[in-house]
Amino acid sequence: MKLHSLELEGFGPYRERQRVDFDAFDADGLYLITGRTGAGKSSILDGVCFALFGAVPRYEAGDKRLRSDHSGPNDITEVALEFSAAGERWRIVRAPDYERPKQRGEGVTLEKARAELARWDGTGWRGVAAGPRDVGVTLAEVVGLTQAQFLQVILLAQNRFQRFLLARNDERQELLRTLFDSRSYDDLTRRLDERRKSARDALDRGADAVALVRRQAAELIAREGWGGDPVAAAAAADSDLEPADLDASDLEGALARAADRRAAIAQTAVTADAAAVAASDALADARRITDQQTERAAQRRRTAELAAAEPAIEASRTELRRALAAEALREVVEAQARALRAAELARAAAERARGAWGHDDADAPARVEVLTGDLARARDALAGETELAEIDGARESAAARAEAARERIAAIDVRAGEIPAERAILGAGIAAATADADARDARERDVADLQRRLDAARETVTFAAASQRADEDEAAAARALSAATANWSHLLDTRIAGAAGELAERLVDGEPCAVCGATSHPHPAAAPAETATPSQIDAAAAARDAAQAVAQRSSAAASDARAALAAAAARAEGGSVDDLSARLAAAADRAAAATAAVVRRDEGVAARDRLDDTERDLAAERTARATDLADADAVLAGLAARRGALVARVDAARGRHASVSLRVAADEAELAVAAAVVAAVAAQTASDVAAREASERCADALGGSPFADADAVRAAVRDAVQRDRLDARVRGHEASVATVTARRAELEALGLPEEPVDVAAAQEALRVARDAVRSATDALSRHDQAAAALSDLRDRAAAVDEGRAELERTHQIVARLADTLAGRAPNDYRMPLETYVLAAELEEIVTAANVRLDEMSSGRYRLQHTDARASHGAQSGLGLEIVDAFTAVARPAHSLSGGETFLASLALALGLAEVVTARAGGIRLDTLFIDEGFGSLDAETLDLAMRTLDELRSGGRTVGVISHVEAMKEQIPAQLVVEATGRGPSIIRQSD
C-alpha cells in the first residue's frame, strides 16, 4: 500500500484546504514532519486514519472533535486521500458529522457524515461506493488491514510501541487478539467448557435413570409377590423397598419365582380348557338333533305343497308342447303374410304412378326412349351455356381490374409528390429532440440516487421512532431488573439476619447446638420479627433472572434499533425527507422531459424510416399496377372472341325455353314420371306371382299339423324366453319332488324323537366352562405381561449401568481437555488455548524484532518470549523480557533506560509490523509513519535510531517521521513543516 496525496480542510487545526504530496518524497525515501508542539503534526496522521477508517484513535469520543474550531458556520470539513492498493489507484473523500446553519430559518442542523470512493481507470475517476457504510465495506477489501493492524504496521502513533513492550499479559493478549483474530480459539475453549457441563449433566441424568429403573423393578416385584416366601413378600409389599439394595441377582431370583408361578397358572388353564371342550361337544349334539327335527318337519310340509301344485304344472307342460309345434311352422306362416303385404303395396304404387302419368301404360316405354336422346343433346349444349356465363363474369372482372389499376396509378402519383416535404419536416423534429435526449442517462442516474437517499431518509424517520421506543423499553426493563434485584437482596438479607433466631427456636437444654455443639444455651437469639422462606427467595431469584433476560433482550433490541437508525442516516447522506422529495420531483421532471425527447426522437426516426419505405413501396406498386392494367386489357380482347362462337350453339339448344338449363330440367322431370310408370307396372306383376307361391307353401305345411289355420299357429307361438320359463317351471317341479321324497325318507329312517331336545341347559354348561377358561387365560396373560416388564427392566438396568459407565469415561476425558484448554488444572502453566496460539505469534514477532534490535543495540540486547507462570494466579504465557549479552541474564523490560526502551519498542513495533503484514496476505507496505518521542534519546542512541530509519526506506519504501528534534531536522532535509499562523489556524509547507 502506498499513499500519494492528502488534502485537509476544516479538519483539526487546518481551516483552509491544505495538501500534502507524499509522492514528492519518493526520491529521498525519508522525510520529517516537524513543527512546534500543538501546531498539528499528528493531525496529518489523524487525517490519513480518518480517511481510511472513519475514526481517529487519539480521540476516544470518535470523530466529534475532528472539525476545526477555526471553521466558520458555512465552512466545510473534509479529508481527501489518494493511495494505491491491490494494483490500482484509489481516491477516498470523507467528512464527519458537524453542525451548520439552517438554510431556512434560525438555528443549526446536523450535516451527516459522508464518504465517496473512486477508482482511476486511466482516463478519469470512476465512482465505486458512496456512503460511510458502503465505502467502509469496499475499503476493507481493498486495504486488507483492520484499523488496529494499520496502526501497528503503517501508522506507528505516539506511545503505542512502548505500550506493547511494557504491557501486562492480559493487555498484550487483547492487542494480539485484535491483530490476529484469535477469538475462534477462545470460542473453541468456551464451547468445550459447555460440552464439559453437558457431559456432567448427562452423567447426572444417567444416575437418575439407574435409580428410576431400580425403583420401578422394586415396585413390580413387591406388587406381584415375587420377593421370596409369602411372609417376606407381604413385608415387602407393606414397606418401602429400597431400590439401591436391588442388584442383578435379586432380579434373576424374582424372574425364576415368576416362572414357577406361571407353571401353576398354566396348569389351571389347561384343566379349564378340557372342561370347556366337553361342554362344547354336548351342546353341538343337542343342536344337531334339534336341526334334524326341524328339517324333518319342513320336508313333510314341502311334500304337501308339491302335490297341491301338480295341476298347474300339467297346464304348463301342454302349453310348452303347442309352443314347440308352432315354432316349427312360424317361418312359413310369416313368409305368406309378408308376400301378401308386398303385393298389396305394389298395386297401390302402380296406381299412383299411372295417376301421375295420365296416359296409357303402353306409351310410357317409347316416351322414355325419346326423352333420353333429347336430354343427351341438351346436356351437351348446357356446358356451352355455363361457359358463356363464366366469360361474361370474367369480362366484368377484367374490366374492374383495369379501372382499379388506372385509379391506383393516379393515387400513387399524388402520394409520391407529397413525400419530399414530409421528410424535411421530420428531419427538423429529429434534430430538435436529439439534444434533449442525450441527457437522459445522466438525469435518470440523478433520479435513482435521489430516490435511494429519499428512501433512506424515510427509513431514518421510521427507525428514529423505533429507536426511541426501544430506548424506552430498555430503560423500563432496567428499572424492572433493578427492582427485582433489590427485592431478592432484601429477602436474602432478611433470611440471613433471622437465621440465628430460627436456630434458637430449635435449641433444647441438654442437647447439642447444631452450630457450636454446646449443650447449654444461656443466651439464645431472639426470634426475628420478619423473615423470608427459601421458596420466597427462590421465587424472587427467578423473578430477578426473568427480569435480567428481559433487560438483555431489550438492550439488544435497542442496540439493533440504533444501528439500523445509524445505517439509514448514512444512506440518506444528510438529506431530509422534504428536501430530498423536492429535489427528486425536480429531477424526475427533468428525467421525464429527457425521456419524452428520446421518445420523440425515436418516433421521428421511425416515421422517417417508414416514409422511405413508403416511397419505395409506392414505386414498386406503380410498376405492378401498370402490369395489371396491360394484362386486363389483353384478357378482355380474348374473351370477346370466345363469346361470339358460343352464343349460336346455345340458342339452338334451348328451343322454346328461356335457357338450356330450363330445357334440361323440364325433360328430366317428364322422363322421371314415365320411367316410374314402367317400373311400377313391372313390380306389381312380380309381387302378385310371389304372393300366390307363398300361400301354396303355407297350405301344404298346415295340412300335417295340429293347427287348423295360420291364426292358430300364431296364437300358440311363444318366444324363447317364454319357452325357457315354461320348461324351467316343469323341470324344477319334477326335481323338487324327487329331492324332497329322497331327503324325507332319510330323515324318517333316523328314528328321531318327536319331542324337542333341551338346548338351553347345554348352552349354560358351556358358558360356565368358558368363563373358567377366560379367567385362567387372563391370569396367565397378566402374569406374562408383568414377567416381560420385569425382564425388560432387568435389561434396561444392565444397559443404563453400562451407559452410565461410558458417560463417566466421556465426562472425565472432556473435563480434563476443557480444563486444560481453559488454563485450569492439570494445565500447570495456566495458559488457555488462545494464549498458547498468540504465544506462537509473539515468538515470531520477537524473532523479527531481534533482527532490528541486535543492530540498534550493537548486539547487546535481545528480546525473549517467556511463558513462566505469573504470581498470584495471574494469566501467563505472553511475557516479554530482555536478555543482556553483557550479563547473559534475562530481566524485565521495565528495567531498560528511556533510550533503551525506545530502541526495544521501535524494534518490537517493526517486527510486529512485518508479522501482521505477512498474516494479511503479504501486503506490500510502501508507506510508513512513525510518531514517537525522539527527543528523549541521547546523541548516540538517536544516531542508532536514524540508521534504522534509513534502512527502512530500502526497496522503495517512504518513511515519514514526526519530530521537532533539531538534530533530526539537520539530518533529514526533506520536510513537511506545520506552522500555526498568527490568526490561529495552521498551514503546511512542503520542501523536498
PDB file of C-alpha atoms in Angstrom, residues 506-669:
ATOM      1  CA  ARG A 506     -34.989 -25.341  67.896  1.00  0.00           C
ATOM      2  CA  LEU A 507     -32.479 -25.362  70.848  1.00  0.00           C
ATOM      3  CA  VAL A 508     -33.256 -27.740  73.755  1.00  0.00           C
ATOM      4  CA  ASP A 509     -31.319 -27.644  77.011  1.00  0.00           C
ATOM      5  CA  GLY A 510     -29.031 -30.650  77.302  1.00  0.00           C
ATOM      6  CA  GLU A 511     -28.955 -31.315  73.562  1.00  0.00           C
ATOM      7  CA  PRO A 512     -26.011 -30.073  71.451  1.00  0.00           C
ATOM      8  CA  CYS A 513     -26.308 -26.973  69.307  1.00  0.00           C
ATOM      9  CA  ALA A 514     -26.226 -27.717  65.545  1.00  0.00           C
ATOM     10  CA  VAL A 515     -23.707 -24.859  65.111  1.00  0.00           C
ATOM     11  CA  CYS A 516     -21.306 -24.892  68.073  1.00  0.00           C
ATOM     12  CA  GLY A 517     -22.110 -28.256  69.729  1.00  0.00           C
ATOM     13  CA  ALA A 518     -22.675 -26.769  73.210  1.00  0.00           C
ATOM     14  CA  THR A 519     -25.350 -28.420  75.375  1.00  0.00           C
ATOM     15  CA  SER A 520     -26.183 -25.256  77.334  1.00  0.00           C
ATOM     16  CA  HIS A 521     -27.794 -22.275  75.684  1.00  0.00           C
ATOM     17  CA  PRO A 522     -27.650 -19.301  78.052  1.00  0.00           C
ATOM     18  CA  HIS A 523     -28.312 -16.510  75.545  1.00  0.00           C
ATOM     19  CA  PRO A 524     -30.382 -17.753  72.569  1.00  0.00           C
ATOM     20  CA  ALA A 525     -31.050 -15.199  69.880  1.00  0.00           C
ATOM     21  CA  ALA A 526     -34.466 -13.622  69.719  1.00  0.00           C
ATOM     22  CA  ALA A 527     -36.910 -14.844  67.062  1.00  0.00           C
ATOM     23  CA  PRO A 528     -36.929 -12.499  64.037  1.00  0.00           C
ATOM     24  CA  ALA A 529     -39.845 -10.125  63.640  1.00  0.00           C
ATOM     25  CA  GLU A 530     -39.703 -10.586  59.868  1.00  0.00           C
ATOM     26  CA  THR A 531     -38.232 -13.495  57.918  1.00  0.00           C
ATOM     27  CA  ALA A 532     -38.199 -14.900  54.404  1.00  0.00           C
ATOM     28  CA  THR A 533     -38.758 -18.523  53.404  1.00  0.00           C
ATOM     29  CA  PRO A 534     -36.479 -20.330  50.949  1.00  0.00           C
ATOM     30  CA  SER A 535     -39.373 -20.590  48.499  1.00  0.00           C
ATOM     31  CA  GLN A 536     -39.833 -16.814  48.633  1.00  0.00           C
ATOM     32  CA  ILE A 537     -36.114 -16.289  47.984  1.00  0.00           C
ATOM     33  CA  ASP A 538     -36.193 -18.786  45.088  1.00  0.00           C
ATOM     34  CA  ALA A 539     -39.239 -17.057  43.611  1.00  0.00           C
ATOM     35  CA  ALA A 540     -37.522 -13.672  43.917  1.00  0.00           C
ATOM     36  CA  ALA A 541     -34.370 -15.086  42.290  1.00  0.00           C
ATOM     37  CA  ALA A 542     -36.455 -16.478  39.440  1.00  0.00           C
ATOM     38  CA  ALA A 543     -38.148 -13.099  39.008  1.00  0.00           C
ATOM     39  CA  ARG A 544     -34.727 -11.414  39.022  1.00  0.00           C
ATOM     40  CA  ASP A 545     -33.427 -13.839  36.359  1.00  0.00           C
ATOM     41  CA  ALA A 546     -36.518 -13.278  34.221  1.00  0.00           C
ATOM     42  CA  ALA A 547     -36.125  -9.501  34.535  1.00  0.00           C
ATOM     43  CA  GLN A 548     -32.445  -9.842  33.606  1.00  0.00           C
ATOM     44  CA  ALA A 549     -33.357 -11.843  30.480  1.00  0.00           C
ATOM     45  CA  VAL A 550     -35.904  -9.183  29.508  1.00  0.00           C
ATOM     46  CA  ALA A 551     -33.322  -6.454  30.112  1.00  0.00           C
ATOM     47  CA  GLN A 552     -30.759  -8.240  27.942  1.00  0.00           C
ATOM     48  CA  ARG A 553     -33.278  -8.681  25.126  1.00  0.00           C
ATOM     49  CA  SER A 554     -34.359  -5.036  25.438  1.00  0.00           C
ATOM     50  CA  SER A 555     -30.748  -3.875  25.378  1.00  0.00           C
ATOM     51  CA  ALA A 556     -30.015  -5.958  22.279  1.00  0.00           C
ATOM     52  CA  ALA A 557     -33.168  -4.644  20.596  1.00  0.00           C
ATOM     53  CA  ALA A 558     -32.232  -1.038  21.438  1.00  0.00           C
ATOM     54  CA  SER A 559     -28.719  -1.591  20.090  1.00  0.00           C
ATOM     55  CA  ASP A 560     -30.117  -3.072  16.874  1.00  0.00           C
ATOM     56  CA  ALA A 561     -32.547  -0.162  16.519  1.00  0.00           C
ATOM     57  CA  ARG A 562     -29.760   2.382  16.981  1.00  0.00           C
ATOM     58  CA  ALA A 563     -27.597   0.544  14.457  1.00  0.00           C
ATOM     59  CA  ALA A 564     -30.472   0.485  11.948  1.00  0.00           C
ATOM     60  CA  LEU A 565     -31.049   4.214  12.505  1.00  0.00           C
ATOM     61  CA  ALA A 566     -27.349   4.996  12.001  1.00  0.00           C
ATOM     62  CA  ALA A 567     -27.203   2.884   8.828  1.00  0.00           C
ATOM     63  CA  ALA A 568     -30.299   4.575   7.362  1.00  0.00           C
ATOM     64  CA  ALA A 569     -28.944   8.029   8.221  1.00  0.00           C
ATOM     65  CA  ALA A 570     -25.654   7.164   6.498  1.00  0.00           C
ATOM     66  CA  ARG A 571     -27.501   6.045   3.363  1.00  0.00           C
ATOM     67  CA  ALA A 572     -29.546   9.266   3.351  1.00  0.00           C
ATOM     68  CA  GLU A 573     -26.240  11.220   3.417  1.00  0.00           C
ATOM     69  CA  GLY A 574     -27.656  14.069   5.493  1.00  0.00           C
ATOM     70  CA  GLY A 575     -30.688  14.844   3.345  1.00  0.00           C
ATOM     71  CA  SER A 576     -34.145  15.410   4.865  1.00  0.00           C
ATOM     72  CA  VAL A 577     -37.358  13.902   3.519  1.00  0.00           C
ATOM     73  CA  ASP A 578     -38.785  17.271   2.420  1.00  0.00           C
ATOM     74  CA  ASP A 579     -35.568  18.443   0.772  1.00  0.00           C
ATOM     75  CA  LEU A 580     -34.932  15.151  -0.994  1.00  0.00           C
ATOM     76  CA  SER A 581     -38.586  14.903  -2.076  1.00  0.00           C
ATOM     77  CA  ALA A 582     -38.417  18.320  -3.699  1.00  0.00           C
ATOM     78  CA  ARG A 583     -35.077  17.549  -5.344  1.00  0.00           C
ATOM     79  CA  LEU A 584     -36.373  14.172  -6.501  1.00  0.00           C
ATOM     80  CA  ALA A 585     -39.510  15.708  -8.009  1.00  0.00           C
ATOM     81  CA  ALA A 586     -37.429  18.252  -9.926  1.00  0.00           C
ATOM     82  CA  ALA A 587     -35.003  15.561 -11.080  1.00  0.00           C
ATOM     83  CA  ALA A 588     -37.907  13.320 -12.095  1.00  0.00           C
ATOM     84  CA  ASP A 589     -39.386  16.166 -14.175  1.00  0.00           C
ATOM     85  CA  ARG A 590     -36.044  16.662 -15.903  1.00  0.00           C
ATOM     86  CA  ALA A 591     -35.683  12.910 -16.498  1.00  0.00           C
ATOM     87  CA  ALA A 592     -39.254  12.702 -17.809  1.00  0.00           C
ATOM     88  CA  ALA A 593     -38.568  15.543 -20.210  1.00  0.00           C
ATOM     89  CA  ALA A 594     -35.431  13.783 -21.438  1.00  0.00           C
ATOM     90  CA  THR A 595     -37.352  10.522 -21.782  1.00  0.00           C
ATOM     91  CA  ALA A 596     -40.082  12.296 -23.759  1.00  0.00           C
ATOM     92  CA  ALA A 597     -37.386  13.735 -26.003  1.00  0.00           C
ATOM     93  CA  VAL A 598     -35.999  10.237 -26.549  1.00  0.00           C
ATOM     94  CA  VAL A 599     -39.484   9.053 -27.477  1.00  0.00           C
ATOM     95  CA  ARG A 600     -39.977  11.969 -29.847  1.00  0.00           C
ATOM     96  CA  ARG A 601     -36.575  11.389 -31.447  1.00  0.00           C
ATOM     97  CA  ASP A 602     -37.158   7.654 -31.835  1.00  0.00           C
ATOM     98  CA  GLU A 603     -40.667   8.209 -33.175  1.00  0.00           C
ATOM     99  CA  GLY A 604     -39.329  10.781 -35.688  1.00  0.00           C
ATOM    100  CA  VAL A 605     -36.573   8.408 -36.867  1.00  0.00           C
ATOM    101  CA  ALA A 606     -39.089   5.579 -37.155  1.00  0.00           C
ATOM    102  CA  ALA A 607     -41.516   7.837 -39.082  1.00  0.00           C
ATOM    103  CA  ARG A 608     -38.738   8.909 -41.445  1.00  0.00           C
ATOM    104  CA  ASP A 609     -37.787   5.267 -41.994  1.00  0.00           C
ATOM    105  CA  ARG A 610     -41.430   4.436 -42.652  1.00  0.00           C
ATOM    106  CA  LEU A 611     -41.604   7.345 -45.132  1.00  0.00           C
ATOM    107  CA  ASP A 612     -38.604   5.934 -47.016  1.00  0.00           C
ATOM    108  CA  ASP A 613     -40.234   2.511 -47.020  1.00  0.00           C
ATOM    109  CA  THR A 614     -43.455   4.071 -48.278  1.00  0.00           C
ATOM    110  CA  GLU A 615     -41.641   5.768 -51.151  1.00  0.00           C
ATOM    111  CA  ARG A 616     -40.016   2.506 -52.200  1.00  0.00           C
ATOM    112  CA  ASP A 617     -43.288   0.614 -51.831  1.00  0.00           C
ATOM    113  CA  LEU A 618     -45.166   3.179 -53.996  1.00  0.00           C
ATOM    114  CA  ALA A 619     -42.640   2.885 -56.828  1.00  0.00           C
ATOM    115  CA  ALA A 620     -42.850  -0.909 -56.773  1.00  0.00           C
ATOM    116  CA  GLU A 621     -46.643  -0.829 -56.590  1.00  0.00           C
ATOM    117  CA  ARG A 622     -46.956   1.578 -59.567  1.00  0.00           C
ATOM    118  CA  THR A 623     -44.923  -0.822 -61.710  1.00  0.00           C
ATOM    119  CA  ALA A 624     -47.106  -3.736 -60.608  1.00  0.00           C
ATOM    120  CA  ARG A 625     -50.324  -1.788 -61.280  1.00  0.00           C
ATOM    121  CA  ALA A 626     -49.190  -0.890 -64.816  1.00  0.00           C
ATOM    122  CA  THR A 627     -48.567  -4.571 -65.486  1.00  0.00           C
ATOM    123  CA  ASP A 628     -52.037  -5.412 -64.113  1.00  0.00           C
ATOM    124  CA  LEU A 629     -53.647  -2.867 -66.490  1.00  0.00           C
ATOM    125  CA  ALA A 630     -51.927  -4.359 -69.567  1.00  0.00           C
ATOM    126  CA  ASP A 631     -52.914  -7.910 -68.505  1.00  0.00           C
ATOM    127  CA  ALA A 632     -56.573  -6.907 -68.010  1.00  0.00           C
ATOM    128  CA  ASP A 633     -56.829  -5.302 -71.485  1.00  0.00           C
ATOM    129  CA  ALA A 634     -55.383  -8.467 -73.124  1.00  0.00           C
ATOM    130  CA  VAL A 635     -57.866 -10.686 -71.231  1.00  0.00           C
ATOM    131  CA  LEU A 636     -60.854  -8.570 -72.402  1.00  0.00           C
ATOM    132  CA  ALA A 637     -59.839  -8.945 -76.081  1.00  0.00           C
ATOM    133  CA  GLY A 638     -59.568 -12.761 -75.843  1.00  0.00           C
ATOM    134  CA  LEU A 639     -62.902 -13.161 -74.013  1.00  0.00           C
ATOM    135  CA  ALA A 640     -64.789 -11.175 -76.700  1.00  0.00           C
ATOM    136  CA  ALA A 641     -63.631 -13.572 -79.477  1.00  0.00           C
ATOM    137  CA  ARG A 642     -64.614 -16.714 -77.487  1.00  0.00           C
ATOM    138  CA  ARG A 643     -68.103 -15.395 -76.633  1.00  0.00           C
ATOM    139  CA  GLY A 644     -69.191 -14.977 -80.264  1.00  0.00           C
ATOM    140  CA  ALA A 645     -68.652 -18.668 -81.087  1.00  0.00           C
ATOM    141  CA  LEU A 646     -70.687 -19.916 -78.072  1.00  0.00           C
ATOM    142  CA  VAL A 647     -73.822 -17.771 -78.489  1.00  0.00           C
ATOM    143  CA  ALA A 648     -75.101 -19.525 -81.671  1.00  0.00           C
ATOM    144  CA  ARG A 649     -74.806 -23.095 -80.254  1.00  0.00           C
ATOM    145  CA  VAL A 650     -76.578 -22.230 -77.015  1.00  0.00           C
ATOM    146  CA  ASP A 651     -79.545 -20.510 -78.758  1.00  0.00           C
ATOM    147  CA  ALA A 652     -80.229 -23.623 -80.899  1.00  0.00           C
ATOM    148  CA  ALA A 653     -80.169 -25.958 -77.873  1.00  0.00           C
ATOM    149  CA  ARG A 654     -82.664 -24.165 -75.559  1.00  0.00           C
ATOM    150  CA  GLY A 655     -85.599 -24.398 -78.063  1.00  0.00           C
ATOM    151  CA  ARG A 656     -88.765 -22.915 -76.646  1.00  0.00           C
ATOM    152  CA  HIS A 657     -87.249 -22.484 -73.144  1.00  0.00           C
ATOM    153  CA  ALA A 658     -85.525 -19.383 -71.761  1.00  0.00           C
ATOM    154  CA  SER A 659     -82.290 -21.277 -71.256  1.00  0.00           C
ATOM    155  CA  VAL A 660     -80.714 -24.643 -71.900  1.00  0.00           C
ATOM    156  CA  SER A 661     -80.754 -25.434 -68.163  1.00  0.00           C
ATOM    157  CA  LEU A 662     -84.539 -24.938 -68.033  1.00  0.00           C
ATOM    158  CA  ARG A 663     -84.918 -27.204 -71.091  1.00  0.00           C
ATOM    159  CA  VAL A 664     -82.867 -29.937 -69.342  1.00  0.00           C
ATOM    160  CA  ALA A 665     -84.906 -29.606 -66.113  1.00  0.00           C
ATOM    161  CA  ALA A 666     -88.251 -29.974 -67.933  1.00  0.00           C
ATOM    162  CA  ASP A 667     -87.152 -33.058 -69.909  1.00  0.00           C
ATOM    163  CA  GLU A 668     -85.675 -34.709 -66.775  1.00  0.00           C
ATOM    164  CA  ALA A 669     -88.961 -34.256 -64.859  1.00  0.00           C
TER     165      ALA A 669
END
